PDB file of C-alpha atoms in Angstrom:
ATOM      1  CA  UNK A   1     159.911 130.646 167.390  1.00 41.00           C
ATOM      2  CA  UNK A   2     159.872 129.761 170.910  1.00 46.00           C
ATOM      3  CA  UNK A   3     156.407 128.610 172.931  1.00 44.00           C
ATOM      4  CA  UNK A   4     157.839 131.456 175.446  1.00 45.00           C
ATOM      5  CA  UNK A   5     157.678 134.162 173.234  1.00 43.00           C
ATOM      6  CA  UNK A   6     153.542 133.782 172.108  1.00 47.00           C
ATOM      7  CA  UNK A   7     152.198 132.589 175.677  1.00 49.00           C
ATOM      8  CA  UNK A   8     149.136 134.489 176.773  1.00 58.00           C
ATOM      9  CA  UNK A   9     148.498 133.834 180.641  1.00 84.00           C
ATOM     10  CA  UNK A  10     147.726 130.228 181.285  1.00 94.00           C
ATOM     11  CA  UNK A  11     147.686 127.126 179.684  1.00 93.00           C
ATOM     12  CA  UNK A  12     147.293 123.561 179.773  1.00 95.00           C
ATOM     13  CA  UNK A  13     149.436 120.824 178.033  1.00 95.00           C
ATOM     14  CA  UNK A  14     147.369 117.697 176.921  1.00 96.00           C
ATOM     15  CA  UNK A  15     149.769 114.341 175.870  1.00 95.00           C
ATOM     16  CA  UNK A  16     151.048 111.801 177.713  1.00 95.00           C
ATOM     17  CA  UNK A  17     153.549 110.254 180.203  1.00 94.00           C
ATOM     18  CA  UNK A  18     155.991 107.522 179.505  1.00 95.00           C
ATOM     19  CA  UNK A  19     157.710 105.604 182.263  1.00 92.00           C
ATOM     20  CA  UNK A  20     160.825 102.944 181.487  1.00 92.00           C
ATOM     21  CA  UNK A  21     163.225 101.147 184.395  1.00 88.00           C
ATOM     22  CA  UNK A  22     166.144  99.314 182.659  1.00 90.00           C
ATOM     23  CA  UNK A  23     167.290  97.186 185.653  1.00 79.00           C
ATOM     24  CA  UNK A  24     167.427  94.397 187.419  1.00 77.00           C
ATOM     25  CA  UNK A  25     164.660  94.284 184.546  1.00 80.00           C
ATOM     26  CA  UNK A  26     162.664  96.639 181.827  1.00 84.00           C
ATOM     27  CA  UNK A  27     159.989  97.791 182.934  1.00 81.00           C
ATOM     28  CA  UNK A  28     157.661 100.116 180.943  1.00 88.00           C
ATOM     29  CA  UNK A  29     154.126 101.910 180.226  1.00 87.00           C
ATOM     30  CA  UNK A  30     152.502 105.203 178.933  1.00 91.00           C
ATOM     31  CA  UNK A  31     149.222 106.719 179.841  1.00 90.00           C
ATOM     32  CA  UNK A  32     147.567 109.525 179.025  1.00 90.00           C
ATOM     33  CA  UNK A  33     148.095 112.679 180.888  1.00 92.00           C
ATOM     34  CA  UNK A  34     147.678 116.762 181.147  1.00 94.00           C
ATOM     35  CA  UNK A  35     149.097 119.542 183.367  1.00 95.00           C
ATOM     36  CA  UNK A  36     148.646 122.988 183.850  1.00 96.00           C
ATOM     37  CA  UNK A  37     151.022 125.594 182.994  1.00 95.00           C
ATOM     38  CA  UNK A  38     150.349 129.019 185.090  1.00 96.00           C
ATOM     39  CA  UNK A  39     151.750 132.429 184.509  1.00 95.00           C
ATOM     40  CA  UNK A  40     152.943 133.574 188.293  1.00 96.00           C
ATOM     41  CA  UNK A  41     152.487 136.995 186.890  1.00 95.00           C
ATOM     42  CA  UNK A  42     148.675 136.460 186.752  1.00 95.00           C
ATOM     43  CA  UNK A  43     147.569 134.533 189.358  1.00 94.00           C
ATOM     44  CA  UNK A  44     144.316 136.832 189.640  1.00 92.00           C
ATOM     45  CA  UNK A  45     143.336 135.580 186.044  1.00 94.00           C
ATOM     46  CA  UNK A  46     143.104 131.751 187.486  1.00 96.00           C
ATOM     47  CA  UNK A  47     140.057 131.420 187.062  1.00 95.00           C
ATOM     48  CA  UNK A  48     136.919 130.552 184.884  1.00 96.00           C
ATOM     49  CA  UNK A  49     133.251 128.905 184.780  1.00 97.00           C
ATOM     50  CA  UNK A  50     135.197 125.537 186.018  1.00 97.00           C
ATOM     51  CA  UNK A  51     138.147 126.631 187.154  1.00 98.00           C
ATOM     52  CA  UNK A  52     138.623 128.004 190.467  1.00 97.00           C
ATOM     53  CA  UNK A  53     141.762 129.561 192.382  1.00 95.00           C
ATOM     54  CA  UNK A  54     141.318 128.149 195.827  1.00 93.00           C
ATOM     55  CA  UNK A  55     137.810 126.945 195.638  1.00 94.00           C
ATOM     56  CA  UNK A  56     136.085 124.009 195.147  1.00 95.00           C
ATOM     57  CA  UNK A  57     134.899 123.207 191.160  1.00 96.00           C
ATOM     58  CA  UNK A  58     135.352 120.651 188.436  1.00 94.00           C
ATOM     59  CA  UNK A  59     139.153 121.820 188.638  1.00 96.00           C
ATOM     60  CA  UNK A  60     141.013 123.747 190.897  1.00 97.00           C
ATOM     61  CA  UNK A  61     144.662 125.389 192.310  1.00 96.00           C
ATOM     62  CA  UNK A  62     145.695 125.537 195.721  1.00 94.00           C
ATOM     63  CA  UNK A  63     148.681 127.861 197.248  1.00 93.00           C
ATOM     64  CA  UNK A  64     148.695 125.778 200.570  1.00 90.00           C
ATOM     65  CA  UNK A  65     149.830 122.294 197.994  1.00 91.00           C
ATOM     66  CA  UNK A  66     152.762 123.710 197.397  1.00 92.00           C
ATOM     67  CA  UNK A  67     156.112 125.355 198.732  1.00 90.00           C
ATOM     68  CA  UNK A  68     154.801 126.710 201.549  1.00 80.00           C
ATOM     69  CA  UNK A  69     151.442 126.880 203.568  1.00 76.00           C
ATOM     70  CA  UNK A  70     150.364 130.420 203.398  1.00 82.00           C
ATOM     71  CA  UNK A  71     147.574 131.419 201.078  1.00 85.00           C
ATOM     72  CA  UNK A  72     149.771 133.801 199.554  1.00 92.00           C
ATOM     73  CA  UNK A  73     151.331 131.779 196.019  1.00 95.00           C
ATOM     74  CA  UNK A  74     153.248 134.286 195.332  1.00 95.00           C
ATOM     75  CA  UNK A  75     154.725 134.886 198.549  1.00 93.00           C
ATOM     76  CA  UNK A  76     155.176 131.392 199.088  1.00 94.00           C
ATOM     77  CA  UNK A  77     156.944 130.916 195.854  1.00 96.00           C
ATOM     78  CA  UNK A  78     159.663 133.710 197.128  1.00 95.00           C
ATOM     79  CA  UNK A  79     160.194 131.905 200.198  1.00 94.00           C
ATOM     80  CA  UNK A  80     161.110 129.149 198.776  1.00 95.00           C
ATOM     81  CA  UNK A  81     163.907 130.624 196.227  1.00 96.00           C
ATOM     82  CA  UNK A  82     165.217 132.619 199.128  1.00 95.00           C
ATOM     83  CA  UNK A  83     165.880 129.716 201.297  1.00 94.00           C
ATOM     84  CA  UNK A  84     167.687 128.260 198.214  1.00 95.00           C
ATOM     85  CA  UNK A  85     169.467 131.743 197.850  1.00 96.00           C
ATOM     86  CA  UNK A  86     167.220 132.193 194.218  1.00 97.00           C
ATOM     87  CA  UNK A  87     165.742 135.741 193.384  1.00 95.00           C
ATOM     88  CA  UNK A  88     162.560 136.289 191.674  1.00 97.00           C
ATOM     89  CA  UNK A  89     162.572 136.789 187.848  1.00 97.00           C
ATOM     90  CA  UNK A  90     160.001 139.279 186.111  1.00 95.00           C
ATOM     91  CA  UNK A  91     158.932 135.959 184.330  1.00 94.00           C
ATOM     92  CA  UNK A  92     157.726 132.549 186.180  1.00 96.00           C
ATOM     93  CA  UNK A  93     155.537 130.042 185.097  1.00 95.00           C
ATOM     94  CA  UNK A  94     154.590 127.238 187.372  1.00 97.00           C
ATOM     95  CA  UNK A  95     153.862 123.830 185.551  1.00 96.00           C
ATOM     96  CA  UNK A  96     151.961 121.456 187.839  1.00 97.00           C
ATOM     97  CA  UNK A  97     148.071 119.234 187.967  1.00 94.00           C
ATOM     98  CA  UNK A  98     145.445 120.715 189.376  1.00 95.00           C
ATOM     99  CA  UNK A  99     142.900 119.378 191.645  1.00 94.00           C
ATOM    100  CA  UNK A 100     140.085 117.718 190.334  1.00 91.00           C
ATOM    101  CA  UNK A 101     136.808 117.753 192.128  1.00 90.00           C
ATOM    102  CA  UNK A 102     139.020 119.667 195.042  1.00 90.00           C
ATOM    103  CA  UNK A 103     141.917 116.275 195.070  1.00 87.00           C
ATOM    104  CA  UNK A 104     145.396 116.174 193.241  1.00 88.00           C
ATOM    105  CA  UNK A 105     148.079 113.897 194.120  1.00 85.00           C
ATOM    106  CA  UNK A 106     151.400 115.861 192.570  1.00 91.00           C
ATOM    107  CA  UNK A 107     154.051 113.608 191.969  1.00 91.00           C
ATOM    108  CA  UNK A 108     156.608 116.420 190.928  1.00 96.00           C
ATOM    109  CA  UNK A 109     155.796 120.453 189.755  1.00 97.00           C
ATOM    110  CA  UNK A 110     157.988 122.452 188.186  1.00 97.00           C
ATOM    111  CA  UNK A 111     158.410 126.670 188.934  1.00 98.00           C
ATOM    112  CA  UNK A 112     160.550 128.145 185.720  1.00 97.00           C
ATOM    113  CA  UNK A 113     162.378 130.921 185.896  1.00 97.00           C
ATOM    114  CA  UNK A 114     163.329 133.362 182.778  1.00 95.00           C
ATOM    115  CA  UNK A 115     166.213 135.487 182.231  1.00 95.00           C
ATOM    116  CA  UNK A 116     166.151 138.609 180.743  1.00 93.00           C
ATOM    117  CA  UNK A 117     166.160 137.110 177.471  1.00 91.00           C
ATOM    118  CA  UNK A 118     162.982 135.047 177.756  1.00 90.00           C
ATOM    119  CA  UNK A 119     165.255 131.693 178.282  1.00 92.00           C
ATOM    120  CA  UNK A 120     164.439 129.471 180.939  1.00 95.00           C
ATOM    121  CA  UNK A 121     167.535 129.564 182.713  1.00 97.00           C
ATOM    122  CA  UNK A 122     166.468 127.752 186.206  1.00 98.00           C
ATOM    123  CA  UNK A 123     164.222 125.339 188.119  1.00 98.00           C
ATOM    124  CA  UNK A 124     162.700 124.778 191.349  1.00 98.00           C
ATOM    125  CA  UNK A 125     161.677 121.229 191.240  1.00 98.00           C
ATOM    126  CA  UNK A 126     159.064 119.997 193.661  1.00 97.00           C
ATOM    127  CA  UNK A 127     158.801 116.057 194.485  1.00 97.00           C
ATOM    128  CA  UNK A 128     155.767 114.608 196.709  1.00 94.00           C
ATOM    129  CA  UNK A 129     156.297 110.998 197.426  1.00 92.00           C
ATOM    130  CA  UNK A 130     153.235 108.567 198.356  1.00 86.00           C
ATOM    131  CA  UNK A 131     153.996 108.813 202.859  1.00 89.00           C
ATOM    132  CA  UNK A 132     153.542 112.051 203.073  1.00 91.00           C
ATOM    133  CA  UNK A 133     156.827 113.287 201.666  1.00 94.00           C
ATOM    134  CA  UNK A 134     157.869 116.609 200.263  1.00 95.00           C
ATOM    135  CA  UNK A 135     161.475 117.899 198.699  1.00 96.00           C
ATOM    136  CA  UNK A 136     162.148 120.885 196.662  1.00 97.00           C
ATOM    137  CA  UNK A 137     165.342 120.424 194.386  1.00 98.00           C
ATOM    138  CA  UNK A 138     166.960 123.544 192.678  1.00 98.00           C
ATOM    139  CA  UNK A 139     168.140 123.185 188.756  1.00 98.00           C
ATOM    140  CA  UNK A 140     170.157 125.011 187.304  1.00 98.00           C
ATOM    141  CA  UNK A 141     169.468 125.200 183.374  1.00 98.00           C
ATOM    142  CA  UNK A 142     172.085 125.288 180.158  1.00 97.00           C
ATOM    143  CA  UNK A 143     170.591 125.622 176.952  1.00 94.00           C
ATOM    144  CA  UNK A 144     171.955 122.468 174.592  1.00 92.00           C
ATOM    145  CA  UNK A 145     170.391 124.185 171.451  1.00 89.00           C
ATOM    146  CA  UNK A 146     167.755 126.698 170.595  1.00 85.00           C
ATOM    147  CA  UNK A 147     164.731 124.700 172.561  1.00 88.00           C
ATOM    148  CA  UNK A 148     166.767 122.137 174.905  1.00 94.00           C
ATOM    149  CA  UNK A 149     167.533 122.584 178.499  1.00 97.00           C
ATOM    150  CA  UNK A 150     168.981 120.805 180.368  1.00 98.00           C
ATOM    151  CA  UNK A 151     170.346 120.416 184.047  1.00 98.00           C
ATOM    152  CA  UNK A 152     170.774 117.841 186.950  1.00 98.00           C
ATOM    153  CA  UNK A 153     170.586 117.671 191.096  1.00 98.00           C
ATOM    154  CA  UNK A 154     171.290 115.020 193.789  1.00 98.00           C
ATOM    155  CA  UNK A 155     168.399 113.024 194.456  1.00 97.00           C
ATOM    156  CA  UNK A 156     167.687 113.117 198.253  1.00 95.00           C
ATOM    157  CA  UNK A 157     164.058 111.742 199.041  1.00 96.00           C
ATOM    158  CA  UNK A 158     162.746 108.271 198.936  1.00 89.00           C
ATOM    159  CA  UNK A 159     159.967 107.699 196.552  1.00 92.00           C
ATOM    160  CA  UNK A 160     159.601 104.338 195.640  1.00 84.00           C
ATOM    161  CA  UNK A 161     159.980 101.428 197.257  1.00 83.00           C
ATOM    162  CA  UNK A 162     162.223  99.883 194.348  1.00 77.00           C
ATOM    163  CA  UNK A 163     164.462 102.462 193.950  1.00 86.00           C
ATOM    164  CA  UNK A 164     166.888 103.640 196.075  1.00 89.00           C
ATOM    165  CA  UNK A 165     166.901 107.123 198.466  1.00 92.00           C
ATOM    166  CA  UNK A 166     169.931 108.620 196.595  1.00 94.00           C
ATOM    167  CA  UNK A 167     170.805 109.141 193.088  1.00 97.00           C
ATOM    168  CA  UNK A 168     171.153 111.651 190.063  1.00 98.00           C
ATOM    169  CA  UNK A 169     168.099 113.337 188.444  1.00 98.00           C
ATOM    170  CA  UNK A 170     169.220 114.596 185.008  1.00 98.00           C
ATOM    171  CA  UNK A 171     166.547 117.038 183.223  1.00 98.00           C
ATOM    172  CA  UNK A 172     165.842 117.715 180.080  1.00 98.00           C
ATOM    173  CA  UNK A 173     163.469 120.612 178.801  1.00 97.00           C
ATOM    174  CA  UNK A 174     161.920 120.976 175.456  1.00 90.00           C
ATOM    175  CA  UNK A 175     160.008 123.988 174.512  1.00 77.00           C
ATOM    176  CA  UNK A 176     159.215 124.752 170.680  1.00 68.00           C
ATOM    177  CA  UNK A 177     155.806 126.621 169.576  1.00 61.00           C
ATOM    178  CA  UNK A 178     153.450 123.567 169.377  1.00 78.00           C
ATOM    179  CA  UNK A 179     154.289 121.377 172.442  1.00 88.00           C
ATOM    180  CA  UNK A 180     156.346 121.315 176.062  1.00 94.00           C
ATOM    181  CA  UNK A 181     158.581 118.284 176.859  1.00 96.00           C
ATOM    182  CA  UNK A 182     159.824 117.035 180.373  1.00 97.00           C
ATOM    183  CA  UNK A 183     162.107 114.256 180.868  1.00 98.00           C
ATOM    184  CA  UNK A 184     163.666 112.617 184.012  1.00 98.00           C
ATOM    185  CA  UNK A 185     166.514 110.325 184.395  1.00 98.00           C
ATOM    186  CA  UNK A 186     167.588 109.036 187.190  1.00 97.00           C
ATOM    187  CA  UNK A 187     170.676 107.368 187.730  1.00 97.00           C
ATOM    188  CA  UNK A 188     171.781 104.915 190.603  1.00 95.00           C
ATOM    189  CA  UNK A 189     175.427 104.419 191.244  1.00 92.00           C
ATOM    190  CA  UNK A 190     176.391 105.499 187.737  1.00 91.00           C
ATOM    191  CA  UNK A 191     174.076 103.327 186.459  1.00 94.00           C
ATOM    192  CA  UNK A 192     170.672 104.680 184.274  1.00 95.00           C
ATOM    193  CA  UNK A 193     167.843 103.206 186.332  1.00 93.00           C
ATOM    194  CA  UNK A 194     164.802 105.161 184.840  1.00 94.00           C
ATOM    195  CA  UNK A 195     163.439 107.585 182.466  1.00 97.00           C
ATOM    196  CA  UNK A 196     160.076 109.458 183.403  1.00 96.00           C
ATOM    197  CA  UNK A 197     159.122 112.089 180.867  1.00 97.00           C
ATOM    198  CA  UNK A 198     156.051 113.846 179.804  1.00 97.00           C
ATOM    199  CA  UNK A 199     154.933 115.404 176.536  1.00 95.00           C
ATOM    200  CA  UNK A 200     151.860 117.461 175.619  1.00 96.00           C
ATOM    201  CA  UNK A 201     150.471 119.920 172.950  1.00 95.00           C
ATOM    202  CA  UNK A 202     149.158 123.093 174.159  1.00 93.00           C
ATOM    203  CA  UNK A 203     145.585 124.153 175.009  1.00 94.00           C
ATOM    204  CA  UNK A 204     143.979 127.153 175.692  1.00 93.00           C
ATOM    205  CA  UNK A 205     143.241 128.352 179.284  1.00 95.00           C
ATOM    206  CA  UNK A 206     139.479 128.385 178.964  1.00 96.00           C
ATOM    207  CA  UNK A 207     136.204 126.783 180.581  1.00 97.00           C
ATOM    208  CA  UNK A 208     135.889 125.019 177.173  1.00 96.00           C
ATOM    209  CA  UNK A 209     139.564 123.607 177.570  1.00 96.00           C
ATOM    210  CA  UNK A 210     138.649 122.292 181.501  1.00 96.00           C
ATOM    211  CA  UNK A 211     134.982 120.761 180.331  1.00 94.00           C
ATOM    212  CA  UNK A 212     136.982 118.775 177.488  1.00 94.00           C
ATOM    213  CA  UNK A 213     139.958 117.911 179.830  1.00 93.00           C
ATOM    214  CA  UNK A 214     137.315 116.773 182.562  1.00 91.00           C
ATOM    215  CA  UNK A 215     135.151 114.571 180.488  1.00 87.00           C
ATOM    216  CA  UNK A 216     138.518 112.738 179.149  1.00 87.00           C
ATOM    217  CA  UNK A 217     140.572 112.850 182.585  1.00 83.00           C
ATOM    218  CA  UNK A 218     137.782 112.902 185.128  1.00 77.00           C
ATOM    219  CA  UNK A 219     139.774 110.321 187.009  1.00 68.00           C
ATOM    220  CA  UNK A 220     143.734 111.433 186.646  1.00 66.00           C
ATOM    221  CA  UNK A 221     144.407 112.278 189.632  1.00 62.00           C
ATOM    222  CA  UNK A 222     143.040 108.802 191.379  1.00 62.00           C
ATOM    223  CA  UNK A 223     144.660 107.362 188.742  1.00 59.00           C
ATOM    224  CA  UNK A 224     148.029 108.655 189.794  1.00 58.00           C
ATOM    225  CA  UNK A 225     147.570 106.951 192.815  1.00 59.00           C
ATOM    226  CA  UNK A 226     146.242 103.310 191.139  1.00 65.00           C
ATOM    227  CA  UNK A 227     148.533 103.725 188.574  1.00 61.00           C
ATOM    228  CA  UNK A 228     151.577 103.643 190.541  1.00 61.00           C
ATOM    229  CA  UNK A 229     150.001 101.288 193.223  1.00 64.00           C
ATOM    230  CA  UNK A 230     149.164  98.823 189.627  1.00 56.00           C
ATOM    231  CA  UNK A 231     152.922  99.263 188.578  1.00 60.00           C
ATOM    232  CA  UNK A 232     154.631  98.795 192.101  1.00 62.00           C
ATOM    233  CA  UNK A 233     152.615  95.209 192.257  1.00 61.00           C
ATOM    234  CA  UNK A 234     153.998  94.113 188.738  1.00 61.00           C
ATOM    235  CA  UNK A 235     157.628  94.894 190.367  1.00 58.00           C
ATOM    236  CA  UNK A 236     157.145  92.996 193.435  1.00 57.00           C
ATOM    237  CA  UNK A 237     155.572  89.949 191.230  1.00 64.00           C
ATOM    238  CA  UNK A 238     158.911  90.257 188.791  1.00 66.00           C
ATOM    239  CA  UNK A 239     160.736  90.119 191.904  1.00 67.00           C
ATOM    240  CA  UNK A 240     162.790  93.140 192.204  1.00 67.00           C
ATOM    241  CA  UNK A 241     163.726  94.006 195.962  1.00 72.00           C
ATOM    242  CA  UNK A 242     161.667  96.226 198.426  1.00 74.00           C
ATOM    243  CA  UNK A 243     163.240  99.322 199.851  1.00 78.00           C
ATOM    244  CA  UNK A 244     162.085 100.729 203.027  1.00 81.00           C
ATOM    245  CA  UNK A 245     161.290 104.039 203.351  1.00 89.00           C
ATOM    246  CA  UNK A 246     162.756 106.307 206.201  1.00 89.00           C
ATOM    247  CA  UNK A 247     161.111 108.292 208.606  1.00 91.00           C
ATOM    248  CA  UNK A 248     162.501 111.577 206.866  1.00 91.00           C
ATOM    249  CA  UNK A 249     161.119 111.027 204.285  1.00 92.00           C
ATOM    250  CA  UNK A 250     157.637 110.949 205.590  1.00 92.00           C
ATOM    251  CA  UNK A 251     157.598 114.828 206.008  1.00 93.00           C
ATOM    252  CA  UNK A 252     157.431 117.791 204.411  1.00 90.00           C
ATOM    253  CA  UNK A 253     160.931 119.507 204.223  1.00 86.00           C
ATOM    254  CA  UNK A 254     160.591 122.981 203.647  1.00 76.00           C
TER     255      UNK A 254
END
């Protein structure tokens, strides 16, 4: 039985992320990791003791980090699909970190769309880079088997200074009743470069679910930033080359 088909409202997903470059040379580590998984449908249920929809508290969601800049999600959300000629679906979830203590830095989010038949059938990817970056990608999905999906899109953004602008993202969903799956690969020239994925059980939307998360992430979202900064410097020291990034890709597009 599908995750889909038994989600009430919210959730989070608690697991960890795994990060592997094959060339010039391997390159790999996992940490531990969580994101939020919200139900566009009930935006006005957002909220709890610690959780807060556009307010400051141990953890937090903001319409003005993403897509657009109104205060309006929702509205920003169909924006965005318009401009990429996308309609609406009666089902959306929006998979994402939240702020914690009012700060998130989101390397990518994820808005899924359903089709009539409760399948995740596309994806609006959106990609923040470290100088101020911002690209939305649209995915369309094909279901591989039952609870794999999987789809690809140019990559057109810098965001890493030892990787280059362009590329192939190829995605790969997995949803089944216990856990929810993510995984990137990027290719370079027809060559795979990296794989970037996620995994992460399910957790209740709940004040008790944000006081646990806090007390074992209370730092994730500087970490993102040290992390990457940690990782980048072990690159440089093995000697891989630099890559510039371009004034475009210091704004963001859309």
């Amino acid at each position: 039985r599908e995750i889909w088909m038994c989600i009430v409202s919210h959730l989070f997903y608690e697991g960890e992320v795994y990060h592997k470059r094959f060339s010039p040379k391997i390159h790999e580590f996992t940490y531990p990791f969580f994101l939020l998984d919200i139900d566009v449908s009930k935006l006005g249920e957002l909220k709890n003791r610690f959780f807060s929809f556009d307010r400051f508290n141990l953890f937090s969601f903001s319409p003005k980090d993403h897509f657009g800049s109104s205060g309006n999600f929702y509205c920003n959300i169909l924006e965005a699909l318009e401009s990429f000629g996308m309609q609406a679906t009666q089902k959306m979830r929006f998979i994402t970190l939240p702020k914690i203590f009012n700060y998130v830095f989101n390397p990518i989010s994820i808005l899924l769309l359903f089709d009539a038949e409760d399948k995740p059938s596309e994806m609006l990817v959106e990609v923040h880079n470290y100088n101020g970056g911002r690209v939305l990608y649209p995915v369309k999905l094909t279901a591989t088997s039952p609870t794999v999906y999987k789809g690809s899109v140019a990559k057109d953004m810098y965001v890493s200074p030892f990787l280059q602008r362009d590329g192939v993202y190829k995605f790969s969903l997995v949803i089944n009743a216990e856990k929810l799956s993510i995984n990137i690969t990027l290719d370079e020239e027809n060559e795979k470069k990296l794989i970037a994925s996620f995994w992460g059980e399910e957790k209740e939307f709940s004040a008790k679910s944000v006081m646990r998360l806090f007390c074992r992430h209370t730092f994730l979202t500087f970490w993102v930033v040290t992390r990457t900064t940690w990782q980048s410097l072990k690159l440089w020291l093995k000697g891989i080359k630099f890559i510039s990034v371009t004034p475009q890709d210091q704004i963001r597009r859309f």
